[in-house]
mmCIF file of C-alpha atoms in Angstrom:
data_model
loop_
_atom_site.group_PDB
_atom_site.id
_atom_site.type_symbol
_atom_site.label_atom_id
_atom_site.label_comp_id
_atom_site.label_asym_id
_atom_site.label_seq_id
_atom_site.Cartn_x
_atom_site.Cartn_y
_atom_site.Cartn_z
ATOM 1 C CA MET A 1 -47.672 -32.619 -2.745
ATOM 2 C CA THR A 2 -44.456 -30.823 -2.815
ATOM 3 C CA GLU A 3 -44.091 -27.190 -3.709
ATOM 4 C CA ALA A 4 -42.491 -28.379 -7.005
ATOM 5 C CA THR A 5 -45.478 -30.261 -8.264
ATOM 6 C CA LEU A 6 -48.153 -27.565 -7.324
ATOM 7 C CA PRO A 7 -49.143 -25.171 -10.033
ATOM 8 C CA ARG A 8 -48.474 -21.629 -9.368
ATOM 9 C CA TYR A 9 -51.736 -19.571 -8.946
ATOM 10 C CA GLU A 10 -51.002 -17.295 -11.851
ATOM 11 C CA ARG A 11 -50.590 -20.024 -14.098
ATOM 12 C CA VAL A 12 -54.151 -21.729 -12.845
ATOM 13 C CA LEU A 13 -55.852 -18.337 -13.356
ATOM 14 C CA ALA A 14 -54.656 -17.832 -16.862
ATOM 15 C CA ASP A 15 -55.626 -21.121 -17.954
ATOM 16 C CA GLN A 16 -59.210 -20.700 -16.639
ATOM 17 C CA VAL A 17 -59.864 -17.248 -17.870
ATOM 18 C CA GLY A 18 -57.710 -17.029 -20.626
ATOM 19 C CA THR A 19 -54.625 -14.913 -21.343
ATOM 20 C CA SER A 20 -56.010 -11.699 -22.234
ATOM 21 C CA ARG A 21 -58.634 -11.562 -19.599
ATOM 22 C CA TYR A 22 -55.702 -12.140 -16.966
ATOM 23 C CA ALA A 23 -53.500 -9.343 -18.685
ATOM 24 C CA ALA A 24 -56.596 -7.145 -18.120
ATOM 25 C CA LYS A 25 -57.095 -8.123 -14.412
ATOM 26 C CA ARG A 26 -53.319 -7.932 -13.656
ATOM 27 C CA CYS A 27 -53.278 -4.432 -15.266
ATOM 28 C CA LEU A 28 -56.598 -3.070 -13.411
ATOM 29 C CA ASP A 29 -55.103 -4.509 -10.202
ATOM 30 C CA LEU A 30 -51.815 -2.677 -10.619
ATOM 31 C CA VAL A 31 -53.727 0.803 -11.309
ATOM 32 C CA LEU A 32 -56.117 0.389 -8.593
ATOM 33 C CA THR A 33 -53.155 -0.432 -6.290
ATOM 34 C CA ALA A 34 -51.303 2.615 -7.283
ATOM 35 C CA GLY A 35 -54.306 4.879 -7.097
ATOM 36 C CA LEU A 36 -54.950 3.536 -3.353
ATOM 37 C CA LEU A 37 -51.305 4.283 -2.807
ATOM 38 C CA LEU A 38 -51.630 7.759 -3.722
ATOM 39 C CA VAL A 39 -54.641 8.474 -1.820
ATOM 40 C CA LEU A 40 -53.125 6.894 1.576
ATOM 41 C CA LEU A 41 -49.801 8.297 1.090
ATOM 42 C CA PRO A 42 -50.548 11.647 2.847
ATOM 43 C CA ALA A 43 -52.374 9.811 5.794
ATOM 44 C CA LEU A 44 -49.276 7.438 5.945
ATOM 45 C CA LEU A 45 -46.778 10.304 5.978
ATOM 46 C CA VAL A 46 -48.691 12.277 8.806
ATOM 47 C CA ILE A 47 -48.719 9.040 10.841
ATOM 48 C CA GLY A 48 -45.161 8.320 10.272
ATOM 49 C CA LEU A 49 -44.456 12.052 11.337
ATOM 50 C CA LEU A 50 -46.583 11.725 14.521
ATOM 51 C CA VAL A 51 -44.595 8.203 15.281
ATOM 52 C CA ARG A 52 -41.226 10.099 14.772
ATOM 53 C CA VAL A 53 -42.332 13.236 16.981
ATOM 54 C CA GLY A 54 -43.832 11.292 19.645
ATOM 55 C CA THR A 55 -41.577 8.521 20.262
ATOM 56 C CA GLU A 56 -37.612 8.323 20.686
ATOM 57 C CA GLY A 57 -37.273 5.320 17.930
ATOM 58 C CA PRO A 58 -37.234 5.227 14.308
ATOM 59 C CA VAL A 59 -40.550 5.074 12.446
ATOM 60 C CA LEU A 60 -39.098 2.075 10.707
ATOM 61 C CA TYR A 61 -36.942 -0.349 12.359
ATOM 62 C CA ARG A 62 -34.980 -3.529 12.091
ATOM 63 C CA GLN A 63 -34.914 -6.494 14.222
ATOM 64 C CA GLU A 64 -33.192 -9.902 14.113
ATOM 65 C CA ARG A 65 -35.848 -12.686 14.365
ATOM 66 C CA VAL A 66 -35.495 -16.378 15.067
ATOM 67 C CA GLY A 67 -37.170 -18.523 12.541
ATOM 68 C CA ALA A 68 -37.542 -22.112 11.607
ATOM 69 C CA ARG A 69 -34.829 -24.479 12.875
ATOM 70 C CA ARG A 70 -33.384 -21.651 15.016
ATOM 71 C CA ARG A 71 -32.241 -19.916 11.854
ATOM 72 C CA ARG A 72 -31.770 -15.921 12.482
ATOM 73 C CA ARG A 73 -33.198 -13.728 9.981
ATOM 74 C CA ASP A 74 -33.193 -9.849 9.840
ATOM 75 C CA GLY A 75 -36.862 -8.919 9.899
ATOM 76 C CA GLY A 76 -38.222 -5.190 9.537
ATOM 77 C CA SER A 77 -41.021 -3.334 10.855
ATOM 78 C CA VAL A 78 -42.957 -3.354 7.653
#
């Protein structure tokens, strides 16, 4: 099967559980993700500060990578 003939996961899920349940699940996922990000943000900032103080390089960096068919792409550390 090619990518064009495969149904998207979101469409299959919406068809199986109904549109309203899918929307509720999506909202719950977003709320939980935002809450987890807020909880982890202080720890991530401390880790970033420790990396910045403890090493010479930047916390986040960009590096050129060679991908499929020897195509070059700019990839970051994130």
